[in-house]
PDB file of C-alpha atoms in Angstrom:
ATOM      1  CA  UNK C  12       0.061   0.083  -0.214  1.00  0.00           C
ATOM      2  CA  UNK C  13       2.713   1.620   1.094  1.00  0.00           C
ATOM      3  CA  UNK C  14       4.380   1.717  -2.068  1.00  0.00           C
ATOM      4  CA  UNK C  15       1.526   2.208  -4.189  1.00  0.00           C
ATOM      5  CA  UNK C  16       1.553   6.061  -2.445  1.00  0.00           C
ATOM      6  CA  UNK C  17       3.898   6.604  -3.480  1.00  0.00           C
ATOM      7  CA  UNK C  18       4.378   5.548  -7.190  1.00  0.00           C
ATOM      8  CA  UNK C  19       1.175   7.669  -7.417  1.00  0.00           C
ATOM      9  CA  UNK C  20       2.132  11.044  -5.830  1.00  0.00           C
ATOM     10  CA  UNK C  21       5.479  11.121  -7.692  1.00  0.00           C
ATOM     11  CA  UNK C  22       3.529  10.399 -11.220  1.00  0.00           C
ATOM     12  CA  UNK C  23       0.400  12.841 -10.083  1.00  0.00           C
ATOM     13  CA  UNK C  24       0.571  15.102 -13.348  1.00  0.00           C
ATOM     14  CA  UNK C  25       0.830  13.059 -16.634  1.00  0.00           C
ATOM     15  CA  UNK C  26       2.974  14.213 -19.272  1.00  0.00           C
ATOM     16  CA  UNK C  27       2.303  16.057 -22.880  1.00  0.00           C
ATOM     17  CA  UNK C  28       2.680  12.936 -25.747  1.00  0.00           C
ATOM     18  CA  UNK C  29       6.263  13.600 -27.309  1.00  0.00           C
ATOM     19  CA  UNK C  30       6.599  14.319 -30.854  1.00  0.00           C
ATOM     20  CA  UNK C  31       8.125  11.323 -32.901  1.00  0.00           C
ATOM     21  CA  UNK C  32      11.765  10.779 -33.235  1.00  0.00           C
ATOM     22  CA  UNK C  33      13.232   8.846 -36.128  1.00  0.00           C
ATOM     23  CA  UNK C  34      16.330   7.117 -36.256  1.00  0.00           C
ATOM     24  CA  UNK C  35      19.291   8.102 -35.059  1.00  0.00           C
ATOM     25  CA  UNK C  36      21.002   7.563 -31.694  1.00  0.00           C
ATOM     26  CA  UNK C  37      19.936  10.747 -29.986  1.00  0.00           C
ATOM     27  CA  UNK C  38      20.947  12.914 -26.878  1.00  0.00           C
ATOM     28  CA  UNK C  39      19.719  10.818 -24.677  1.00  0.00           C
ATOM     29  CA  UNK C  40      20.399   7.392 -25.486  1.00  0.00           C
ATOM     30  CA  UNK C  41      24.089   9.001 -25.925  1.00  0.00           C
ATOM     31  CA  UNK C  42      23.655  10.263 -22.325  1.00  0.00           C
ATOM     32  CA  UNK C  43      21.648   7.693 -19.877  1.00  0.00           C
ATOM     33  CA  UNK C  44      22.985   4.701 -22.340  1.00  0.00           C
ATOM     34  CA  UNK C  45      19.318   3.864 -23.764  1.00  0.00           C
ATOM     35  CA  UNK C  46      16.700   5.122 -25.134  1.00  0.00           C
ATOM     36  CA  UNK C  47      13.377   6.795 -23.828  1.00  0.00           C
ATOM     37  CA  UNK C  48      11.582   6.294 -26.968  1.00  0.00           C
ATOM     38  CA  UNK C  49       8.570   8.598 -25.334  1.00  0.00           C
ATOM     39  CA  UNK C  50       6.883  10.562 -22.030  1.00  0.00           C
ATOM     40  CA  UNK C  51       5.490   7.596 -19.033  1.00  0.00           C
ATOM     41  CA  UNK C  52       2.590   7.221 -19.446  1.00  0.00           C
ATOM     42  CA  UNK C  53       1.278   6.874 -15.495  1.00  0.00           C
ATOM     43  CA  UNK C  54       1.735   4.434 -12.966  1.00  0.00           C
ATOM     44  CA  UNK C  55       0.330   1.126 -15.477  1.00  0.00           C
ATOM     45  CA  UNK C  56       2.989   2.477 -17.627  1.00  0.00           C
ATOM     46  CA  UNK C  57       5.600   2.988 -15.303  1.00  0.00           C
ATOM     47  CA  UNK C  58       5.641  -0.380 -14.538  1.00  0.00           C
ATOM     48  CA  UNK C  59       5.642  -2.089 -17.723  1.00  0.00           C
ATOM     49  CA  UNK C  60       8.225  -0.269 -19.545  1.00  0.00           C
ATOM     50  CA  UNK C  61      10.907  -2.083 -17.497  1.00  0.00           C
ATOM     51  CA  UNK C  62      14.577  -1.918 -17.529  1.00  0.00           C
ATOM     52  CA  UNK C  63      15.983  -4.306 -16.010  1.00  0.00           C
ATOM     53  CA  UNK C  64      19.210  -3.715 -13.532  1.00  0.00           C
ATOM     54  CA  UNK C  65      21.358  -6.495 -13.398  1.00  0.00           C
ATOM     55  CA  UNK C  66      23.079  -5.925 -10.685  1.00  0.00           C
ATOM     56  CA  UNK C  67      20.591  -4.907  -8.328  1.00  0.00           C
ATOM     57  CA  UNK C  68      18.432  -6.614  -8.916  1.00  0.00           C
ATOM     58  CA  UNK C  69      21.616  -9.476  -8.388  1.00  0.00           C
ATOM     59  CA  UNK C  70      21.706  -8.186  -5.245  1.00  0.00           C
ATOM     60  CA  UNK C  71      18.878  -8.719  -4.251  1.00  0.00           C
ATOM     61  CA  UNK C  72      18.773 -12.444  -5.662  1.00  0.00           C
ATOM     62  CA  UNK C  73      21.506 -13.137  -3.328  1.00  0.00           C
ATOM     63  CA  UNK C  74      19.226 -10.554  -0.390  1.00  0.00           C
ATOM     64  CA  UNK C  75      16.413 -13.312  -1.310  1.00  0.00           C
ATOM     65  CA  UNK C  76      17.779 -16.380  -1.838  1.00  0.00           C
ATOM     66  CA  UNK C  77      20.372 -15.544   2.018  1.00  0.00           C
ATOM     67  CA  UNK C  78      17.316 -14.682   3.905  1.00  0.00           C
ATOM     68  CA  UNK C  79      15.186 -17.864   3.060  1.00  0.00           C
ATOM     69  CA  UNK C  80      17.836 -20.453   3.201  1.00  0.00           C
ATOM     70  CA  UNK C  81      18.604 -18.876   7.121  1.00  0.00           C
ATOM     71  CA  UNK C  82      15.230 -19.130   7.733  1.00  0.00           C
ATOM     72  CA  UNK C  83      15.015 -23.162   6.235  1.00  0.00           C
ATOM     73  CA  UNK C  84      18.345 -23.337   8.501  1.00  0.00           C
ATOM     74  CA  UNK C  85      16.328 -21.920  12.013  1.00  0.00           C
ATOM     75  CA  UNK C  86      13.261 -24.439  10.904  1.00  0.00           C
ATOM     76  CA  UNK C  87      15.383 -27.643  10.194  1.00  0.00           C
ATOM     77  CA  UNK C  88      17.209 -26.989  13.410  1.00  0.00           C
ATOM     78  CA  UNK C  89      14.006 -26.468  15.499  1.00  0.00           C
ATOM     79  CA  UNK C  90      12.924 -23.627  15.017  1.00  0.00           C
ATOM     80  CA  UNK C  91      10.368 -20.746  14.268  1.00  0.00           C
ATOM     81  CA  UNK C  92       9.928 -18.020  12.555  1.00  0.00           C
ATOM     82  CA  UNK C  93       6.852 -16.076  11.615  1.00  0.00           C
ATOM     83  CA  UNK C  94       5.336 -15.798   8.746  1.00  0.00           C
ATOM     84  CA  UNK C  95       5.580 -12.571   8.389  1.00  0.00           C
ATOM     85  CA  UNK C  96       9.106 -11.372   8.556  1.00  0.00           C
ATOM     86  CA  UNK C  97       9.824 -13.717   5.510  1.00  0.00           C
ATOM     87  CA  UNK C  98       6.864 -11.915   4.178  1.00  0.00           C
ATOM     88  CA  UNK C  99       8.041  -8.536   5.437  1.00  0.00           C
ATOM     89  CA  UNK C 100      11.540  -9.001   3.306  1.00  0.00           C
ATOM     90  CA  UNK C 101       9.677 -10.353  -0.056  1.00  0.00           C
ATOM     91  CA  UNK C 102       8.307  -7.063  -0.223  1.00  0.00           C
ATOM     92  CA  UNK C 103      10.795  -5.619   0.663  1.00  0.00           C
ATOM     93  CA  UNK C 104      13.178  -6.334  -2.361  1.00  0.00           C
ATOM     94  CA  UNK C 105      10.537  -6.033  -4.120  1.00  0.00           C
ATOM     95  CA  UNK C 106       9.558  -2.391  -3.647  1.00  0.00           C
ATOM     96  CA  UNK C 107      13.602  -1.862  -4.486  1.00  0.00           C
ATOM     97  CA  UNK C 108      12.849  -3.957  -8.019  1.00  0.00           C
ATOM     98  CA  UNK C 109      10.321  -2.150  -8.491  1.00  0.00           C
ATOM     99  CA  UNK C 110      12.245   1.343  -7.923  1.00  0.00           C
ATOM    100  CA  UNK C 111      15.232   0.496 -10.099  1.00  0.00           C
ATOM    101  CA  UNK C 112      14.447  -1.526 -13.257  1.00  0.00           C
ATOM    102  CA  UNK C 113      10.658  -0.734 -13.595  1.00  0.00           C
ATOM    103  CA  UNK C 114       9.501   2.065 -15.764  1.00  0.00           C
ATOM    104  CA  UNK C 115      10.956   4.303 -11.961  1.00  0.00           C
ATOM    105  CA  UNK C 116      14.940   3.070 -12.840  1.00  0.00           C
ATOM    106  CA  UNK C 117      14.165   4.043 -16.647  1.00  0.00           C
ATOM    107  CA  UNK C 118      13.102   7.345 -16.361  1.00  0.00           C
ATOM    108  CA  UNK C 119      14.016   8.260 -12.936  1.00  0.00           C
ATOM    109  CA  UNK C 120      17.496   9.284 -13.976  1.00  0.00           C
ATOM    110  CA  UNK C 121      16.061  11.217 -16.706  1.00  0.00           C
ATOM    111  CA  UNK C 122      13.110  12.966 -14.899  1.00  0.00           C
ATOM    112  CA  UNK C 123      13.596  14.739 -11.453  1.00  0.00           C
ATOM    113  CA  UNK C 124      10.243  14.546  -9.911  1.00  0.00           C
ATOM    114  CA  UNK C 125      10.392  10.662 -11.066  1.00  0.00           C
ATOM    115  CA  UNK C 126      14.242  10.181  -9.735  1.00  0.00           C
ATOM    116  CA  UNK C 127      12.380  11.715  -6.139  1.00  0.00           C
ATOM    117  CA  UNK C 128       9.894   8.903  -6.100  1.00  0.00           C
ATOM    118  CA  UNK C 129      12.222   6.627  -6.719  1.00  0.00           C
ATOM    119  CA  UNK C 130      14.368   7.849  -3.960  1.00  0.00           C
ATOM    120  CA  UNK C 131      11.472   7.848  -1.852  1.00  0.00           C
ATOM    121  CA  UNK C 132      10.449   4.155  -2.723  1.00  0.00           C
ATOM    122  CA  UNK C 133      13.966   3.031  -1.473  1.00  0.00           C
ATOM    123  CA  UNK C 134      15.146   5.131   1.372  1.00  0.00           C
ATOM    124  CA  UNK C 135      11.897   4.584   3.322  1.00  0.00           C
ATOM    125  CA  UNK C 136       9.015   1.892   1.708  1.00  0.00           C
ATOM    126  CA  UNK C 137      11.838  -0.621   0.811  1.00  0.00           C
ATOM    127  CA  UNK C 138      13.415  -0.277   4.655  1.00  0.00           C
ATOM    128  CA  UNK C 139      10.720   0.277   6.511  1.00  0.00           C
ATOM    129  CA  UNK C 140       9.815  -4.035   4.897  1.00  0.00           C
ATOM    130  CA  UNK C 141      13.679  -4.766   5.178  1.00  0.00           C
ATOM    131  CA  UNK C 142      13.594  -4.018   8.671  1.00  0.00           C
ATOM    132  CA  UNK C 143      10.565  -5.104   9.672  1.00  0.00           C
ATOM    133  CA  UNK C 144      11.773  -8.763   8.052  1.00  0.00           C
ATOM    134  CA  UNK C 145      14.579  -8.889  11.244  1.00  0.00           C
ATOM    135  CA  UNK C 146      17.348  -9.972   9.283  1.00  0.00           C
ATOM    136  CA  UNK C 147      19.463  -8.925  12.220  1.00  0.00           C
ATOM    137  CA  UNK C 148      17.620 -11.359  14.146  1.00  0.00           C
ATOM    138  CA  UNK C 149      17.613 -13.980  11.931  1.00  0.00           C
ATOM    139  CA  UNK C 150      21.249 -14.299  11.402  1.00  0.00           C
ATOM    140  CA  UNK C 151      21.845 -14.177  16.206  1.00  0.00           C
ATOM    141  CA  UNK C 152      19.838 -16.937  15.576  1.00  0.00           C
ATOM    142  CA  UNK C 153      21.715 -19.141  13.037  1.00  0.00           C
ATOM    143  CA  UNK C 154      25.223 -17.950  13.720  1.00  0.00           C
ATOM    144  CA  UNK C 155      27.387 -18.591  16.742  1.00  0.00           C
ATOM    145  CA  UNK C 156      26.507 -16.264  19.588  1.00  0.00           C
ATOM    146  CA  UNK C 157      28.773 -13.634  19.629  1.00  0.00           C
ATOM    147  CA  UNK C 158      29.949 -13.359  16.046  1.00  0.00           C
ATOM    148  CA  UNK C 159      27.215 -10.704  14.674  1.00  0.00           C
ATOM    149  CA  UNK C 160      27.281  -8.645  18.713  1.00  0.00           C
ATOM    150  CA  UNK C 161      30.821  -7.687  17.542  1.00  0.00           C
ATOM    151  CA  UNK C 162      30.266  -7.036  14.245  1.00  0.00           C
ATOM    152  CA  UNK C 163      27.859  -4.554  16.074  1.00  0.00           C
ATOM    153  CA  UNK C 164      29.882  -2.847  18.839  1.00  0.00           C
ATOM    154  CA  UNK C 165      32.143  -1.095  16.518  1.00  0.00           C
ATOM    155  CA  UNK C 166      31.892   1.885  17.208  1.00  0.00           C
ATOM    156  CA  UNK C 167      31.039   2.816  14.059  1.00  0.00           C
ATOM    157  CA  UNK C 168      27.989   0.416  13.634  1.00  0.00           C
ATOM    158  CA  UNK C 169      26.855   1.384  17.688  1.00  0.00           C
ATOM    159  CA  UNK C 170      26.856   4.977  16.678  1.00  0.00           C
ATOM    160  CA  UNK C 171      24.328   4.618  13.737  1.00  0.00           C
ATOM    161  CA  UNK C 172      22.276   2.456  15.465  1.00  0.00           C
ATOM    162  CA  UNK C 173      20.821   5.606  17.423  1.00  0.00           C
ATOM    163  CA  UNK C 174      18.777   7.314  16.064  1.00  0.00           C
ATOM    164  CA  UNK C 175      20.950  10.373  16.271  1.00  0.00           C
ATOM    165  CA  UNK C 176      23.621   9.766  14.310  1.00  0.00           C
ATOM    166  CA  UNK C 177      21.748   7.609  12.102  1.00  0.00           C
ATOM    167  CA  UNK C 178      18.687  10.903  11.255  1.00  0.00           C
ATOM    168  CA  UNK C 179      22.335  13.515  11.280  1.00  0.00           C
ATOM    169  CA  UNK C 180      24.394  11.468   8.933  1.00  0.00           C
ATOM    170  CA  UNK C 181      20.499  11.466   6.688  1.00  0.00           C
ATOM    171  CA  UNK C 182      20.419  14.704   6.565  1.00  0.00           C
ATOM    172  CA  UNK C 183      23.312  15.352   6.050  1.00  0.00           C
ATOM    173  CA  UNK C 184      23.785  13.600   2.956  1.00  0.00           C
ATOM    174  CA  UNK C 185      20.115  14.548   1.807  1.00  0.00           C
ATOM    175  CA  UNK C 186      21.257  18.174   2.539  1.00  0.00           C
ATOM    176  CA  UNK C 187      24.498  17.884   0.575  1.00  0.00           C
ATOM    177  CA  UNK C 188      23.102  15.660  -2.800  1.00  0.00           C
ATOM    178  CA  UNK C 189      20.474  18.787  -3.367  1.00  0.00           C
ATOM    179  CA  UNK C 190      20.969  21.767  -1.788  1.00  0.00           C
ATOM    180  CA  UNK C 191      24.704  21.563  -2.799  1.00  0.00           C
ATOM    181  CA  UNK C 192      23.879  19.894  -6.496  1.00  0.00           C
ATOM    182  CA  UNK C 193      26.531  16.939  -5.609  1.00  0.00           C
ATOM    183  CA  UNK C 194      23.542  14.563  -7.093  1.00  0.00           C
ATOM    184  CA  UNK C 195      25.063  15.914 -10.577  1.00  0.00           C
ATOM    185  CA  UNK C 196      28.185  14.434 -10.696  1.00  0.00           C
ATOM    186  CA  UNK C 197      26.151  10.597  -9.786  1.00  0.00           C
ATOM    187  CA  UNK C 198      23.674  10.571 -12.613  1.00  0.00           C
ATOM    188  CA  UNK C 199      25.865  11.676 -15.348  1.00  0.00           C
ATOM    189  CA  UNK C 200      27.368   7.678 -15.551  1.00  0.00           C
ATOM    190  CA  UNK C 201      25.570   4.088 -15.162  1.00  0.00           C
ATOM    191  CA  UNK C 202      28.258   3.630 -12.291  1.00  0.00           C
ATOM    192  CA  UNK C 203      27.042   6.338 -10.558  1.00  0.00           C
ATOM    193  CA  UNK C 204      23.458   5.864 -10.545  1.00  0.00           C
ATOM    194  CA  UNK C 205      23.622   2.553  -9.311  1.00  0.00           C
ATOM    195  CA  UNK C 206      25.935   3.844  -6.700  1.00  0.00           C
ATOM    196  CA  UNK C 207      23.073   6.652  -5.469  1.00  0.00           C
ATOM    197  CA  UNK C 208      21.066   3.868  -5.759  1.00  0.00           C
ATOM    198  CA  UNK C 209      22.502   1.578  -3.175  1.00  0.00           C
ATOM    199  CA  UNK C 210      23.839   4.835  -1.307  1.00  0.00           C
ATOM    200  CA  UNK C 211      19.801   5.516  -0.612  1.00  0.00           C
ATOM    201  CA  UNK C 212      19.188   2.453   0.454  1.00  0.00           C
ATOM    202  CA  UNK C 213      21.890   1.349   2.256  1.00  0.00           C
ATOM    203  CA  UNK C 214      21.201   4.915   3.726  1.00  0.00           C
ATOM    204  CA  UNK C 215      16.927   4.010   4.206  1.00  0.00           C
ATOM    205  CA  UNK C 216      18.119   0.921   5.722  1.00  0.00           C
ATOM    206  CA  UNK C 217      20.283   2.192   8.439  1.00  0.00           C
ATOM    207  CA  UNK C 218      17.905   5.269   8.995  1.00  0.00           C
ATOM    208  CA  UNK C 219      14.492   3.272   9.990  1.00  0.00           C
ATOM    209  CA  UNK C 220      16.447   0.282  12.368  1.00  0.00           C
ATOM    210  CA  UNK C 221      17.591   3.533  14.192  1.00  0.00           C
ATOM    211  CA  UNK C 222      14.466   5.202  14.307  1.00  0.00           C
ATOM    212  CA  UNK C 223      12.304   2.159  15.740  1.00  0.00           C
ATOM    213  CA  UNK C 224      15.529   0.905  17.793  1.00  0.00           C
ATOM    214  CA  UNK C 225      13.242   2.077  21.114  1.00  0.00           C
ATOM    215  CA  UNK C 226      15.835   3.979  22.007  1.00  0.00           C
ATOM    216  CA  UNK C 227      14.557   7.999  23.551  1.00  0.00           C
ATOM    217  CA  UNK C 228      15.859  10.079  21.646  1.00  0.00           C
ATOM    218  CA  UNK C 229      13.903   8.533  19.210  1.00  0.00           C
ATOM    219  CA  UNK C 230      11.034  11.178  18.742  1.00  0.00           C
ATOM    220  CA  UNK C 231      13.142  13.737  18.551  1.00  0.00           C
ATOM    221  CA  UNK C 232      15.125  12.921  16.349  1.00  0.00           C
ATOM    222  CA  UNK C 233      12.003  11.963  14.485  1.00  0.00           C
ATOM    223  CA  UNK C 234      11.486  16.317  14.302  1.00  0.00           C
ATOM    224  CA  UNK C 235      14.466  17.109  13.570  1.00  0.00           C
ATOM    225  CA  UNK C 236      14.843  14.682  10.361  1.00  0.00           C
ATOM    226  CA  UNK C 237      11.220  15.833   9.357  1.00  0.00           C
ATOM    227  CA  UNK C 238      12.044  19.527   9.679  1.00  0.00           C
ATOM    228  CA  UNK C 239      15.079  18.267   7.650  1.00  0.00           C
ATOM    229  CA  UNK C 240      13.698  16.692   4.749  1.00  0.00           C
ATOM    230  CA  UNK C 241      11.098  19.930   4.982  1.00  0.00           C
ATOM    231  CA  UNK C 242      13.759  21.399   3.913  1.00  0.00           C
ATOM    232  CA  UNK C 243      14.618  20.162   1.187  1.00  0.00           C
ATOM    233  CA  UNK C 244      11.279  20.047  -0.423  1.00  0.00           C
ATOM    234  CA  UNK C 245      10.908  23.544   0.036  1.00  0.00           C
ATOM    235  CA  UNK C 246      14.381  23.786  -1.343  1.00  0.00           C
ATOM    236  CA  UNK C 247      13.304  22.380  -4.824  1.00  0.00           C
ATOM    237  CA  UNK C 248      10.141  24.751  -4.803  1.00  0.00           C
ATOM    238  CA  UNK C 249      12.372  27.640  -4.376  1.00  0.00           C
ATOM    239  CA  UNK C 250      15.429  26.821  -6.274  1.00  0.00           C
ATOM    240  CA  UNK C 251      15.875  28.991  -9.823  1.00  0.00           C
ATOM    241  CA  UNK C 252      18.396  27.160 -11.137  1.00  0.00           C
ATOM    242  CA  UNK C 253      17.594  23.686 -11.796  1.00  0.00           C
ATOM    243  CA  UNK C 254      19.395  21.185  -9.938  1.00  0.00           C
ATOM    244  CA  UNK C 255      21.582  19.245 -12.459  1.00  0.00           C
ATOM    245  CA  UNK C 256      20.692  21.482 -15.176  1.00  0.00           C
ATOM    246  CA  UNK C 257      23.428  20.749 -17.513  1.00  0.00           C
ATOM    247  CA  UNK C 258      22.865  16.990 -17.498  1.00  0.00           C
ATOM    248  CA  UNK C 259      18.627  16.856 -17.397  1.00  0.00           C
ATOM    249  CA  UNK C 260      19.438  20.107 -20.552  1.00  0.00           C
ATOM    250  CA  UNK C 261      22.201  17.922 -22.614  1.00  0.00           C
ATOM    251  CA  UNK C 262      19.100  15.301 -22.051  1.00  0.00           C
ATOM    252  CA  UNK C 263      17.254  17.455 -25.461  1.00  0.00           C
ATOM    253  CA  UNK C 264      13.688  15.382 -23.948  1.00  0.00           C
ATOM    254  CA  UNK C 265      10.982  17.427 -25.764  1.00  0.00           C
ATOM    255  CA  UNK C 266       8.157  16.363 -23.112  1.00  0.00           C
ATOM    256  CA  UNK C 267      10.073  18.514 -20.577  1.00  0.00           C
ATOM    257  CA  UNK C 268      10.153  21.702 -22.088  1.00  0.00           C
ATOM    258  CA  UNK C 269      10.598  23.536 -18.351  1.00  0.00           C
ATOM    259  CA  UNK C 270      13.801  22.204 -16.126  1.00  0.00           C
ATOM    260  CA  UNK C 271      11.890  23.941 -13.276  1.00  0.00           C
ATOM    261  CA  UNK C 272       8.989  23.034 -13.294  1.00  0.00           C
ATOM    262  CA  UNK C 273       9.945  19.441 -13.012  1.00  0.00           C
ATOM    263  CA  UNK C 274      11.651  20.259  -9.844  1.00  0.00           C
ATOM    264  CA  UNK C 275       9.267  22.123  -8.386  1.00  0.00           C
ATOM    265  CA  UNK C 276       7.428  18.962  -8.659  1.00  0.00           C
ATOM    266  CA  UNK C 277      10.407  16.635  -7.324  1.00  0.00           C
ATOM    267  CA  UNK C 278       9.247  18.943  -4.605  1.00  0.00           C
ATOM    268  CA  UNK C 279       5.846  18.213  -4.367  1.00  0.00           C
ATOM    269  CA  UNK C 280       7.023  14.739  -4.660  1.00  0.00           C
ATOM    270  CA  UNK C 281       9.460  14.540  -1.890  1.00  0.00           C
ATOM    271  CA  UNK C 282       7.481  16.568   0.184  1.00  0.00           C
ATOM    272  CA  UNK C 283       4.531  14.755   0.539  1.00  0.00           C
ATOM    273  CA  UNK C 284       7.408  11.374   0.366  1.00  0.00           C
ATOM    274  CA  UNK C 285       9.356  12.296   2.594  1.00  0.00           C
ATOM    275  CA  UNK C 286       8.338  14.069   4.770  1.00  0.00           C
ATOM    276  CA  UNK C 287       4.546  13.148   4.694  1.00  0.00           C
ATOM    277  CA  UNK C 288       6.018   9.012   5.418  1.00  0.00           C
ATOM    278  CA  UNK C 289       8.300   9.718   8.019  1.00  0.00           C
ATOM    279  CA  UNK C 290       6.504   9.298  11.227  1.00  0.00           C
ATOM    280  CA  UNK C 291       3.530   7.183   9.464  1.00  0.00           C
ATOM    281  CA  UNK C 292       6.631   4.697   8.855  1.00  0.00           C
ATOM    282  CA  UNK C 293       8.598   4.638  12.299  1.00  0.00           C
ATOM    283  CA  UNK C 294       5.142   4.339  14.391  1.00  0.00           C
ATOM    284  CA  UNK C 295       4.504   1.309  11.948  1.00  0.00           C
ATOM    285  CA  UNK C 296       7.757  -0.029  11.906  1.00  0.00           C
ATOM    286  CA  UNK C 297       8.103   0.514  15.958  1.00  0.00           C
ATOM    287  CA  UNK C 298       4.476  -0.821  16.549  1.00  0.00           C
ATOM    288  CA  UNK C 299       5.234  -4.308  14.775  1.00  0.00           C
ATOM    289  CA  UNK C 300       8.291  -4.649  15.819  1.00  0.00           C
ATOM    290  CA  UNK C 301       7.590  -4.368  19.574  1.00  0.00           C
ATOM    291  CA  UNK C 302       4.304  -6.654  18.704  1.00  0.00           C
ATOM    292  CA  UNK C 303       7.055  -9.066  17.233  1.00  0.00           C
ATOM    293  CA  UNK C 304       8.756  -9.022  20.576  1.00  0.00           C
ATOM    294  CA  UNK C 305       5.785  -9.209  22.756  1.00  0.00           C
ATOM    295  CA  UNK C 306       3.842 -11.252  21.546  1.00  0.00           C
ATOM    296  CA  UNK C 307       5.928 -13.975  19.299  1.00  0.00           C
ATOM    297  CA  UNK C 308       9.668 -14.073  20.187  1.00  0.00           C
ATOM    298  CA  UNK C 309      11.873 -16.081  17.832  1.00  0.00           C
TER     299      UNK C 309
END
């Protein structure tokens, strides 16, 4: 349901039809490494107009197989594992694929509003589901005692497991990407876009995990995060110069005549997606994790 909200928000506007273009390789194809033959045609069109990301697709497959192998090993030893956790992990993997291998991934590099919609999925929706899958709890039960605890006791990982440091890192990263325009070097190449997707997903998992950990500083951290993310969204709305303008102009998309309009739409998507979903996700995941601990201890 949350993924549907993210998609609907990201594509709340149907662009006008593109003029026909013939045969020769376009500037878009040269810049992106693939062609865009026309504008996205709504949510359904984006889901159908897929371009699989082979690297992230392989990573997701490994994560899914490894998780299910852990569940199987646990049950073979006489243990139990809640079906809802496995289902959440599967759904989280599916959301990552939607964000990167559907039309969201295809058009996200070329249209800032679509890219921001995919980022909402990667930084909030997919991490929420993956955290509900409780992978660390599964690893603790499958691996010998102490291995995971020693790893998580590393000072950096321990700090990122607390709400305030996690929020500080996440909010700073978003501000640097959008506030200072450092997203452009990542957009101009396929390795850069892959790096951006991976970093956003990892940052989202760390953030959601920290904000739903039960730390008493959680409420203050969520408030700070909402304010910071609202600032980024408002910045997109008010900025007078397009972010990554050189790159987007170079694509020459006929259905994106005004980059500032596209940026303002991205700002709306950011505000609705990031700011509105953060409290909902935090409360929902925290309650689900709390009920899992009290009602179905592994």
